[in-house]
Amino acid sequence: MEEDFELSRREAQIERAQRRAELFLPVSNQVANLSSNDRLGEVQEDDEDVLKFIEEIESLCMNCHRDGMTRLLLTMIPYFREVVIMSFYCEHCHFKNTEVQSAGEIQERGIKYTLKMDHPVDFERQVVKSDTAVFRLEDLDLEIPAGRGKLTNLEGILSEILSDLEYGQKARKRQDPDIYEKVEVVVQALLKIMHGGSFPCIVTLNDPAGNSWIEPSRKDAGAKYVRNEYPRSADQNAELGLAGDVDKSQEQPQSEPMKIQEVNATGSVVSMDVEGGTMEGVEILDGKMYSLPCECPGCAKYAMMNIQMVNIPYFKQVIVSAVVCVHCGYRTNDVKTGGEIPDKGQRILFHVKSPVDLRRDLLKSETCAVRIEACSVEVQPGTMGGRFTTVEGLLTQIRDDLRGSIFSTDDDQKSGGDSMEEDMKLSWLHFFAGLDKAIEGKMQYTIELEDPLASSYVQSLTAPEPDPQIEIEDYERTKEEEEDLGLSDMRTELNAKGEYIKETVKKALAGPSKDNLNISSSRHQHRPQSASNDTSSIADKMANLDIK
């Protein structure tokens, strides 16, 4: 039953992709489809073979209430996906209006872009703001709420904010001087930013539907450009209209206690009642798989989450989870580490010297940053979530995610669309060629994992002896990292009134001992966890959770 559903789902996805490839072509490709005798202005009305890629529809002008003309262009934006660009013009009152709408489906996860603008060239970056996205200028606490979609650049969107703020300022100065002064302060601050006098400044674009975008650049480094995907909340699903058709028969009955399913080593399933609707009091045993009822983040229908505790030798225990929805086909997996929060962060340097090293197990927590200097790769914390995979698997996912956002999956020629500059396209092709070389093991390089919670891991082939290819360095967390992790305001102690009081993470009062030097090559080996007798690979463990 499930195999038939999966097969039909994949066939439907292929059919939709083929249909999109036919309709949403780059403008240059659509023009190229016209024959030399069928140029614009020379097309015969009775020639049905000529591709007309701009649709014209008569529509009502909302300004003078007479008929105007709406033009629709179905196209593909480089680095992004398919959109419909609409332009309206009324020849009677000369009213004009433009709008852009996403032609793709609502994505499985929401998306948030954060860009630190520190150079005037950043104003030229293209922006797609869908009708569900919120744009914010964080330094001035200015926000454009969800509304009409836009296809513009950062300079255009900031100019629009400035124009809206300046509108009516003369009348406001006479009628309400106090409001005028407050608005004028914001106007002057925005003008200073647009003239490059307030760099750096931060802008964010948050879209629960996942259909908005800020153009990346090959020169982005550090935390300048951050793309973060996140699961939608129930309220966000309701706003997008995804929660209105939930099948009540598929929901967990509220009158009955929540049930979890335990899968034994023999494959038999045992159901257990959980009081209170939570996992509190349930002991999770190593190697056993548990199934919990949950809400699908994609369609908000009833789904099941499979979790399993895995003991990584010479490291710690982690919990691997996977959600598979039989209604919409949504799939996701995540890895969570347990244990106390360490006093320091950890930086792992793994030197890849041969193709054998690509098969080593690797755990990247959701707070870990990944850097590969030889390939010009830098992945910020939170971008990919937690991953329990191999070195090759991590690099492959980084490559596929980047390639999917730069070149369309239907772009076999890797043209990047008609508006991608040739120099930029060659730069991206050179970047992916280097990444492919690293994935195939044809070069030596170093992978750096920097984790402020010290919850990431690379498999050692010489455990419990030190591995010469792994270097581990402990470092003091910055104030920004502790604030981002919520450690600065942690409350874990109760006062006499039974109220939680603030307690920051305690630092060691004594200096570092000889056994706790700054750099060590054997930190993996002196973890308190003992080696496990389970020799099954991580791929086998994750396959048990139905992770593809």
Coordinates of C-alpha atoms in Angstrom, one line a residue:
M1 CA 0.0 0.0 0.0
E2 CA 2.7 2.4 1.0
E3 CA 4.9 1.4 -2.0
D4 CA 2.0 2.1 -4.4
F5 CA 1.4 5.5 -2.7
E6 CA 5.1 6.4 -3.0
L7 CA 5.3 5.3 -6.7
S8 CA 2.2 7.4 -7.6
R9 CA 3.6 10.4 -5.6
R10 CA 6.9 10.3 -7.5
E11 CA 5.1 9.9 -10.9
A12 CA 3.0 13.0 -10.0
Q13 CA 6.1 14.9 -9.1
I14 CA 7.8 14.0 -12.4
E15 CA 4.7 15.0 -14.4
R16 CA 4.5 18.4 -12.6
A17 CA 8.2 19.0 -13.2
Q18 CA 7.8 18.3 -16.9
R19 CA 4.8 20.6 -17.1
R20 CA 6.7 23.4 -15.3
A21 CA 9.7 22.9 -17.7
E22 CA 7.3 23.5 -20.6
L23 CA 5.6 26.6 -19.2
F24 CA 8.3 28.4 -17.2
L25 CA 11.3 28.9 -19.4
P26 CA 13.9 31.7 -19.2
V27 CA 12.9 34.6 -21.5
S28 CA 15.9 34.0 -23.7
N29 CA 14.9 30.4 -24.3
Q30 CA 11.3 31.4 -25.1
V31 CA 12.5 34.0 -27.7
A32 CA 14.9 31.4 -29.2
N33 CA 11.9 29.2 -29.8
L34 CA 10.6 31.7 -32.3
S35 CA 11.8 31.0 -35.9
S36 CA 13.7 33.6 -37.7
N37 CA 10.6 34.6 -39.7
D38 CA 8.4 34.9 -36.7
R39 CA 10.0 37.8 -34.9
L40 CA 8.0 40.1 -32.6
G41 CA 5.6 42.2 -34.7
E42 CA 5.8 39.8 -37.6
V43 CA 3.8 36.9 -36.1
Q44 CA 0.7 35.9 -38.2
E45 CA -2.5 35.7 -36.2
D46 CA -3.4 32.3 -37.7
D47 CA 0.1 30.8 -37.0
E48 CA -0.7 28.5 -34.0
D49 CA 2.8 27.0 -33.9
V50 CA 4.4 30.2 -32.8
L51 CA 5.0 30.4 -29.1
K52 CA 3.4 33.4 -27.5
F53 CA 5.1 33.8 -24.2
I54 CA 3.4 37.0 -23.1
E55 CA -0.3 36.6 -22.4
E56 CA -2.6 39.7 -22.6
I57 CA -5.9 39.9 -20.8
E58 CA -8.4 42.8 -20.7
S59 CA -9.2 43.7 -17.1
L60 CA -11.0 46.4 -15.2
C61 CA -8.9 49.5 -14.1
M62 CA -9.5 50.1 -10.4
N63 CA -8.7 53.8 -10.9
C64 CA -11.1 54.9 -13.6
H65 CA -13.3 51.7 -13.8
R66 CA -12.7 51.4 -17.6
D67 CA -11.0 48.5 -19.4
G68 CA -7.2 48.2 -19.3
M69 CA -4.7 45.6 -20.3
T70 CA -2.9 43.0 -18.1
R71 CA 0.2 41.3 -19.4
L72 CA 1.4 38.0 -17.9
L73 CA 4.8 36.6 -18.2
L74 CA 5.6 33.1 -17.0
T75 CA 9.3 32.8 -16.4
M76 CA 12.1 31.4 -14.2
I77 CA 14.3 33.5 -12.0
P78 CA 18.0 32.4 -11.7
Y79 CA 18.9 31.1 -8.2
F80 CA 15.2 30.8 -7.5
R81 CA 12.1 29.2 -9.1
E82 CA 9.1 29.9 -11.3
V83 CA 7.1 33.1 -11.0
V84 CA 4.3 35.0 -12.8
I85 CA 5.2 38.6 -13.5
M86 CA 2.1 40.8 -14.1
S87 CA 1.9 44.3 -15.5
F88 CA -1.3 46.4 -15.8
Y89 CA -1.7 49.6 -17.9
C90 CA -4.8 51.7 -18.5
E91 CA -4.6 53.8 -21.7
H92 CA -7.5 55.9 -20.5
C93 CA -6.1 57.2 -17.1
H94 CA -2.5 56.0 -17.6
F95 CA -2.6 54.0 -14.3
K96 CA 0.2 51.5 -14.0
N97 CA 0.7 48.6 -11.6
T98 CA 3.2 45.6 -11.5
E99 CA 3.1 42.5 -9.3
V100 CA 4.8 39.2 -9.0
Q101 CA 3.4 36.0 -7.7
S102 CA 5.0 32.6 -7.0
A103 CA 3.9 30.0 -9.5
G104 CA 5.3 27.2 -7.5
E105 CA 3.6 25.2 -4.7
I106 CA 3.9 26.1 -1.1
Q107 CA 7.2 24.6 0.1
E108 CA 7.5 22.0 2.8
R109 CA 9.3 24.4 5.2
G110 CA 9.3 28.1 5.8
I111 CA 12.4 30.1 5.0
K112 CA 14.2 33.1 6.5
Y113 CA 17.0 35.1 4.8
T114 CA 19.3 37.3 6.8
L115 CA 21.7 39.7 5.0
K116 CA 24.3 42.0 6.6
M117 CA 24.7 44.9 4.1
D118 CA 28.2 46.3 4.3
H119 CA 28.9 47.6 0.8
P120 CA 26.9 49.7 -1.7
V121 CA 26.9 46.8 -4.2
D122 CA 24.5 44.9 -1.9
F123 CA 21.7 47.3 -2.9
E124 CA 21.8 45.7 -6.3
R125 CA 20.8 42.2 -5.0
Q126 CA 17.6 40.9 -6.4
V127 CA 14.7 40.3 -4.0
V128 CA 11.6 38.2 -4.5
K129 CA 9.0 39.0 -1.8
S130 CA 5.9 36.9 -2.1
D131 CA 2.5 37.9 -0.7
T132 CA 3.1 35.9 2.5
A133 CA 6.6 37.3 3.3
V134 CA 7.6 39.9 5.9
F135 CA 10.6 42.2 5.1
R136 CA 12.4 43.9 8.0
L137 CA 15.1 46.4 8.3
E138 CA 16.3 45.3 11.7
D139 CA 18.5 48.4 12.6
L140 CA 15.5 50.7 12.3
D141 CA 12.8 48.2 13.4
L142 CA 11.0 48.8 10.1
E143 CA 8.8 46.1 8.7
I144 CA 6.9 45.6 5.5
P145 CA 4.1 43.1 6.4
A146 CA 2.8 40.3 4.2
G147 CA 1.0 41.8 1.2
R148 CA 1.5 42.3 -2.5
G149 CA 4.3 40.3 -4.1
K150 CA 7.3 42.2 -5.4
L151 CA 10.2 41.5 -7.8
T152 CA 12.8 44.2 -7.2
N153 CA 16.2 44.7 -5.6
L154 CA 17.2 45.9 -2.1
E155 CA 17.6 49.5 -3.3
G156 CA 14.1 49.4 -4.8
I157 CA 12.4 48.0 -1.7
L158 CA 14.2 50.5 0.6
S159 CA 13.2 53.3 -1.8
E160 CA 9.6 52.2 -1.6
I161 CA 9.7 52.4 2.2
L162 CA 11.3 55.8 2.0
S163 CA 8.6 57.0 -0.4
D164 CA 5.8 55.8 1.8
L165 CA 7.3 57.5 4.9
E166 CA 7.8 60.8 3.1
Y167 CA 4.3 60.8 1.7
G168 CA 2.2 63.4 3.5
Q169 CA 5.1 64.8 5.6
K170 CA 4.3 68.4 4.6
A171 CA 0.7 68.1 5.8
R172 CA 1.8 66.2 8.8
K173 CA 4.2 69.0 9.8
R174 CA 1.4 71.5 9.9
Q175 CA -1.2 69.2 11.6
D176 CA 0.8 67.1 14.0
P177 CA 4.4 68.3 14.5
D178 CA 5.2 65.6 17.0
I179 CA 4.4 62.8 14.6
Y180 CA 6.3 64.6 11.9
E181 CA 9.5 64.8 14.0
K182 CA 9.3 61.1 14.8
V183 CA 8.8 60.1 11.2
E184 CA 11.5 62.5 10.1
V185 CA 14.1 60.8 12.4
V186 CA 13.3 57.5 10.7
V187 CA 13.5 59.1 7.2
Q188 CA 16.9 60.6 7.8
A189 CA 18.2 57.3 9.2
L190 CA 17.0 55.5 6.2
L191 CA 18.5 58.1 3.9
K192 CA 21.8 57.6 5.7
I193 CA 21.7 53.9 5.1
M194 CA 20.8 54.2 1.4
H195 CA 23.8 56.6 1.0
G196 CA 26.1 54.1 2.6
G197 CA 26.7 56.0 5.8
S198 CA 25.3 53.4 8.3
F199 CA 27.0 50.2 7.2
P200 CA 26.7 47.5 8.3
C201 CA 23.0 47.1 8.5
I202 CA 20.8 43.9 8.6
V203 CA 17.8 43.1 6.6
T204 CA 15.7 39.9 6.9
L205 CA 13.0 38.3 4.7
N206 CA 10.8 35.7 6.4
D207 CA 8.3 33.7 4.4
P208 CA 6.4 30.8 5.9
A209 CA 5.5 29.6 2.4
G210 CA 9.1 29.3 1.4
N211 CA 8.6 31.2 -1.8
S212 CA 10.7 34.3 -1.2
W213 CA 14.4 34.9 -1.9
I214 CA 17.4 37.3 -1.6
E215 CA 20.1 36.9 -4.2
P216 CA 23.3 35.2 -2.9
S217 CA 26.8 36.1 -4.0
R218 CA 30.0 34.0 -4.4
K219 CA 31.8 36.6 -2.3
D220 CA 29.6 36.1 0.8
A221 CA 31.6 35.0 3.8
G222 CA 30.9 34.4 7.5
A223 CA 27.5 35.4 8.7
K224 CA 26.9 38.0 5.9
Y225 CA 24.3 35.8 4.1
V226 CA 22.3 33.3 6.1
R227 CA 19.5 31.1 4.7
N228 CA 17.6 29.2 7.3
E229 CA 14.7 26.8 6.7
Y230 CA 12.3 26.1 9.6
P231 CA 9.2 24.0 10.2
R232 CA 5.9 26.0 10.2
S233 CA 3.8 26.4 13.3
A234 CA 0.1 25.4 13.4
D235 CA -0.9 29.1 13.1
Q236 CA 1.3 29.6 10.1
N237 CA -0.2 26.5 8.4
A238 CA -3.7 27.9 9.1
E239 CA -2.8 31.3 7.6
L240 CA -1.6 29.5 4.4
G241 CA -4.8 27.5 4.3
L242 CA -3.0 24.2 4.9
A243 CA -4.9 23.3 8.1
G244 CA -8.5 23.7 6.8
D245 CA -8.9 20.2 5.3
V246 CA -7.6 18.1 8.1
D247 CA -9.3 14.7 8.2
K248 CA -10.7 14.5 11.7
S249 CA -10.8 10.7 11.4
Q250 CA -7.0 10.7 11.2
E251 CA -6.5 12.8 14.3
Q252 CA -5.5 11.3 17.6
P253 CA -8.7 11.1 19.7
Q254 CA -8.5 13.6 22.5
S255 CA -10.5 11.3 24.9
E256 CA -7.9 8.5 24.7
P257 CA -4.4 8.7 26.1
M258 CA -1.6 9.2 23.6
K259 CA -0.1 5.9 22.4
I260 CA 3.5 5.3 21.4
Q261 CA 4.7 2.2 19.5
E262 CA 7.9 0.4 20.4
V263 CA 9.5 -1.7 17.7
N264 CA 11.4 -4.7 19.2
A265 CA 14.5 -6.2 17.7
T266 CA 12.3 -9.0 16.2
G267 CA 10.3 -6.3 14.4
S268 CA 7.1 -6.8 16.5
V269 CA 5.2 -3.6 17.5
V270 CA 4.1 -3.0 21.1
S271 CA 1.7 -0.1 21.9
M272 CA 2.0 1.8 25.1
D273 CA -0.3 4.4 26.7
V274 CA 1.3 7.6 27.7
E275 CA -0.5 9.7 30.3
G276 CA -0.6 13.4 30.0
G277 CA 0.1 13.3 26.2
T278 CA 3.9 13.7 26.6
M279 CA 7.0 11.5 26.8
E280 CA 7.7 12.5 30.4
G281 CA 8.4 9.4 32.4
V282 CA 9.0 7.2 29.3
E283 CA 12.4 5.6 29.3
I284 CA 14.0 5.6 25.8
L285 CA 16.3 2.6 25.5
D286 CA 19.3 2.4 23.3
G287 CA 18.7 0.6 19.9
K288 CA 14.9 0.5 20.2
M289 CA 12.7 2.5 17.8
Y290 CA 9.6 4.4 19.0
S291 CA 6.7 5.8 17.0
L292 CA 5.0 8.9 18.2
P293 CA 1.9 10.7 16.8
C294 CA 2.5 14.2 15.5
E295 CA 1.3 16.8 13.1
C296 CA 2.8 16.9 9.7
P297 CA 4.6 20.3 9.1
G298 CA 3.7 20.0 5.4
C299 CA -0.1 19.4 5.4
A300 CA -1.0 19.7 9.1
K301 CA -2.5 16.2 9.0
Y302 CA -1.9 13.3 11.4
A303 CA 1.5 11.7 11.0
M304 CA 4.0 9.5 12.9
M305 CA 7.5 10.4 14.1
N306 CA 10.0 7.5 14.4
I307 CA 12.8 8.1 17.0
Q308 CA 15.7 5.9 18.0
M309 CA 18.6 6.5 20.4
V310 CA 22.0 5.7 18.9
N311 CA 25.1 5.3 21.0
I312 CA 28.1 6.7 19.1
P313 CA 31.3 4.9 20.3
Y314 CA 33.7 7.2 22.2
F315 CA 31.3 10.2 21.9
K316 CA 27.8 10.3 23.4
Q317 CA 24.2 9.2 22.8
V318 CA 22.1 11.0 20.2
I319 CA 18.5 10.7 19.2
V320 CA 17.7 10.3 15.5
S321 CA 14.2 11.2 14.5
A322 CA 12.3 11.0 11.2
V323 CA 8.8 12.1 10.1
V324 CA 7.1 10.5 7.1
C325 CA 3.6 11.6 6.1
V326 CA 1.5 9.2 4.0
H327 CA -0.9 12.0 3.0
C328 CA 1.5 14.5 1.3
G329 CA 4.7 12.6 1.1
Y330 CA 6.6 15.0 3.5
R331 CA 9.9 13.6 4.8
T332 CA 12.3 15.0 7.2
N333 CA 14.9 13.8 9.7
D334 CA 16.9 15.4 12.5
V335 CA 19.5 14.6 15.1
K336 CA 19.5 15.8 18.7
T337 CA 22.4 15.4 21.2
G338 CA 21.9 15.1 24.9
G339 CA 23.9 15.7 28.0
E340 CA 24.8 18.8 29.9
I341 CA 26.0 22.0 28.2
P342 CA 29.8 22.2 28.3
D343 CA 31.7 25.2 29.5
K344 CA 33.4 25.8 26.2
G345 CA 32.7 25.4 22.5
Q346 CA 34.6 23.0 20.3
R347 CA 36.4 23.3 17.0
I348 CA 37.1 20.1 15.0
L349 CA 39.7 20.0 12.2
F350 CA 39.4 16.8 10.0
H351 CA 42.1 16.4 7.3
V352 CA 40.7 14.4 4.4
K353 CA 43.6 12.7 2.6
S354 CA 42.0 9.8 0.7
P355 CA 38.6 8.5 -0.6
V356 CA 38.5 6.2 2.5
D357 CA 38.0 9.2 4.7
L358 CA 34.8 10.1 2.8
R359 CA 33.1 7.1 4.4
R360 CA 33.7 8.2 8.0
D361 CA 30.6 8.8 10.1
L362 CA 30.0 12.5 10.9
L363 CA 27.5 14.2 13.2
K364 CA 26.8 17.8 12.5
S365 CA 24.5 19.4 15.2
E366 CA 22.1 22.2 14.3
T367 CA 24.4 24.7 16.1
C368 CA 27.5 23.7 14.2
A369 CA 29.1 25.8 11.4
V370 CA 31.0 24.0 8.6
R371 CA 33.9 25.5 6.7
I372 CA 36.0 24.0 3.9
E373 CA 38.6 26.6 2.9
A374 CA 39.9 24.7 -0.1
C375 CA 36.4 24.6 -1.7
S376 CA 35.3 28.1 -0.5
V377 CA 32.4 26.5 1.4
E378 CA 31.0 28.0 4.6
V379 CA 27.7 26.7 6.1
Q380 CA 26.3 28.8 9.0
P381 CA 24.6 27.2 12.1
G382 CA 21.0 26.4 11.6
T383 CA 21.2 26.3 7.8
M384 CA 21.0 22.6 7.4
G385 CA 19.8 21.5 10.8
G386 CA 21.2 18.4 12.5
R387 CA 22.7 15.7 10.3
F388 CA 24.0 12.2 11.1
T389 CA 25.6 11.0 7.9
T390 CA 29.1 10.4 6.4
V391 CA 31.6 13.0 5.2
E392 CA 30.6 12.3 1.6
G393 CA 26.9 12.5 2.5
L394 CA 27.4 16.0 4.1
L395 CA 29.4 17.4 1.1
T396 CA 26.8 15.9 -1.3
Q397 CA 23.9 17.6 0.4
I398 CA 25.8 20.9 0.5
R399 CA 26.4 20.7 -3.2
D400 CA 22.9 19.6 -4.1
D401 CA 21.3 22.3 -2.0
L402 CA 23.5 25.0 -3.5
R403 CA 23.1 23.8 -7.1
G404 CA 19.4 23.6 -6.7
S405 CA 19.2 27.2 -5.7
I406 CA 21.7 28.5 -8.4
F407 CA 20.7 26.3 -11.4
S408 CA 17.2 25.0 -11.8
T409 CA 16.7 21.2 -11.6
D410 CA 15.3 21.4 -15.2
D411 CA 18.3 23.5 -16.4
D412 CA 20.3 20.7 -18.0
Q413 CA 22.7 23.1 -19.7
K414 CA 23.4 24.9 -16.4
S415 CA 22.6 28.2 -18.1
G416 CA 21.2 29.8 -14.9
G417 CA 18.5 31.7 -16.8
D418 CA 18.7 34.6 -19.2
S419 CA 19.7 37.2 -16.6
M420 CA 22.7 35.5 -15.1
E421 CA 25.9 37.2 -16.2
E422 CA 28.5 35.0 -17.9
D423 CA 31.2 35.8 -15.4
M424 CA 28.9 34.8 -12.6
K425 CA 27.9 31.6 -14.3
L426 CA 31.6 30.6 -14.9
S427 CA 32.4 31.4 -11.2
W428 CA 29.6 29.1 -10.0
L429 CA 30.6 26.4 -12.4
H430 CA 34.2 26.6 -11.2
F431 CA 32.9 26.4 -7.6
F432 CA 30.9 23.3 -8.2
A433 CA 33.7 21.6 -10.1
G434 CA 35.9 22.0 -7.1
L435 CA 33.2 20.7 -4.8
D436 CA 32.7 17.7 -7.1
K437 CA 36.4 17.0 -7.0
A438 CA 36.3 17.0 -3.2
I439 CA 33.3 14.6 -3.1
E440 CA 35.1 12.2 -5.4
G441 CA 38.2 12.2 -3.2
K442 CA 40.5 13.6 -5.9
M443 CA 41.9 16.3 -3.6
Q444 CA 43.1 16.8 0.0
Y445 CA 41.4 19.3 2.1
T446 CA 40.4 20.1 5.7
I447 CA 36.8 20.2 7.1
E448 CA 36.3 22.6 10.1
L449 CA 33.4 22.0 12.4
E450 CA 32.8 24.8 14.9
D451 CA 30.2 24.0 17.5
P452 CA 29.5 26.3 20.5
L453 CA 27.8 23.3 22.3
A454 CA 30.5 20.8 21.5
S455 CA 27.9 18.4 20.1
S456 CA 29.5 17.5 16.7
Y457 CA 31.6 14.5 15.9
V458 CA 33.9 12.9 13.3
Q459 CA 34.5 9.1 13.5
S460 CA 38.0 8.1 14.6
L461 CA 39.6 5.1 12.9
T462 CA 42.2 4.6 15.6
A463 CA 40.0 4.9 18.7
P464 CA 40.7 4.7 21.6
E465 CA 44.2 5.9 20.4
P466 CA 44.6 9.5 19.0
D467 CA 43.7 9.9 15.3
P468 CA 46.4 11.9 13.5
Q469 CA 43.9 13.3 11.0
I470 CA 41.6 14.8 13.7
E471 CA 42.5 17.9 15.7
I472 CA 40.1 19.3 18.4
E473 CA 40.4 22.7 19.9
D474 CA 38.3 24.0 22.8
Y475 CA 37.4 27.7 22.7
E476 CA 35.6 30.3 24.8
R477 CA 32.1 31.1 23.5
T478 CA 31.5 34.7 22.5
K479 CA 28.7 36.8 24.1
E480 CA 26.8 36.7 20.8
E481 CA 26.9 32.9 20.8
E482 CA 25.7 32.6 24.4
E483 CA 22.9 35.0 23.6
D484 CA 21.9 33.1 20.5
L485 CA 21.8 29.8 22.4
G486 CA 19.9 31.3 25.3
L487 CA 22.7 30.7 27.8
S488 CA 23.0 34.3 29.0
D489 CA 19.5 34.2 30.5
M490 CA 19.2 30.6 31.6
R491 CA 17.1 30.0 34.7
T492 CA 17.6 26.7 36.4
E493 CA 17.5 27.4 40.1
L494 CA 14.5 28.0 42.4
N495 CA 14.4 30.6 45.2
A496 CA 12.6 30.3 48.5
K497 CA 9.3 31.4 46.8
G498 CA 9.6 28.6 44.2
E499 CA 10.4 30.9 41.4
Y500 CA 13.1 30.3 38.8
I501 CA 16.0 32.7 39.1
K502 CA 18.6 33.7 36.6
E503 CA 21.8 31.6 36.5
T504 CA 24.4 32.0 33.8
V505 CA 26.6 29.2 32.7
K506 CA 29.3 28.7 35.3
K507 CA 32.9 29.0 34.2
A508 CA 35.7 27.1 35.9
L509 CA 37.3 29.2 38.5
A510 CA 40.7 27.5 38.2
G511 CA 43.0 27.8 35.2
P512 CA 43.3 25.0 32.6
S513 CA 45.1 21.9 33.8
K514 CA 47.7 19.9 31.9
D515 CA 44.9 17.4 31.0
N516 CA 42.7 20.2 29.6
L517 CA 45.0 21.9 27.1
N518 CA 43.6 24.1 24.4
I519 CA 44.4 21.7 21.5
S520 CA 44.0 17.9 21.7
S521 CA 43.9 15.1 19.1
S522 CA 42.3 12.7 21.4
R523 CA 39.2 14.5 22.7
H524 CA 36.9 12.0 21.0
Q525 CA 38.6 9.1 22.8
H526 CA 38.4 10.3 26.4
R527 CA 34.6 10.7 26.4
P528 CA 33.0 8.9 29.3
Q529 CA 30.9 6.7 27.0
S530 CA 32.2 3.3 26.4
A531 CA 32.5 1.7 23.0
S532 CA 29.4 0.0 21.8
N533 CA 29.3 -3.6 20.5
D534 CA 26.8 -2.6 17.9
T535 CA 28.8 -2.7 14.6
S536 CA 25.9 -1.8 12.3
S537 CA 26.5 1.3 10.2
I538 CA 24.7 4.6 10.7
A539 CA 23.1 4.1 7.3
D540 CA 21.5 0.9 8.6
K541 CA 20.2 2.6 11.7
M542 CA 18.7 5.5 9.7
A543 CA 17.2 3.1 7.2
N544 CA 15.2 1.6 10.1
L545 CA 13.6 5.0 10.6
D546 CA 12.6 5.1 6.9
I547 CA 15.1 8.0 6.2
K548 CA 15.9 8.3 2.5

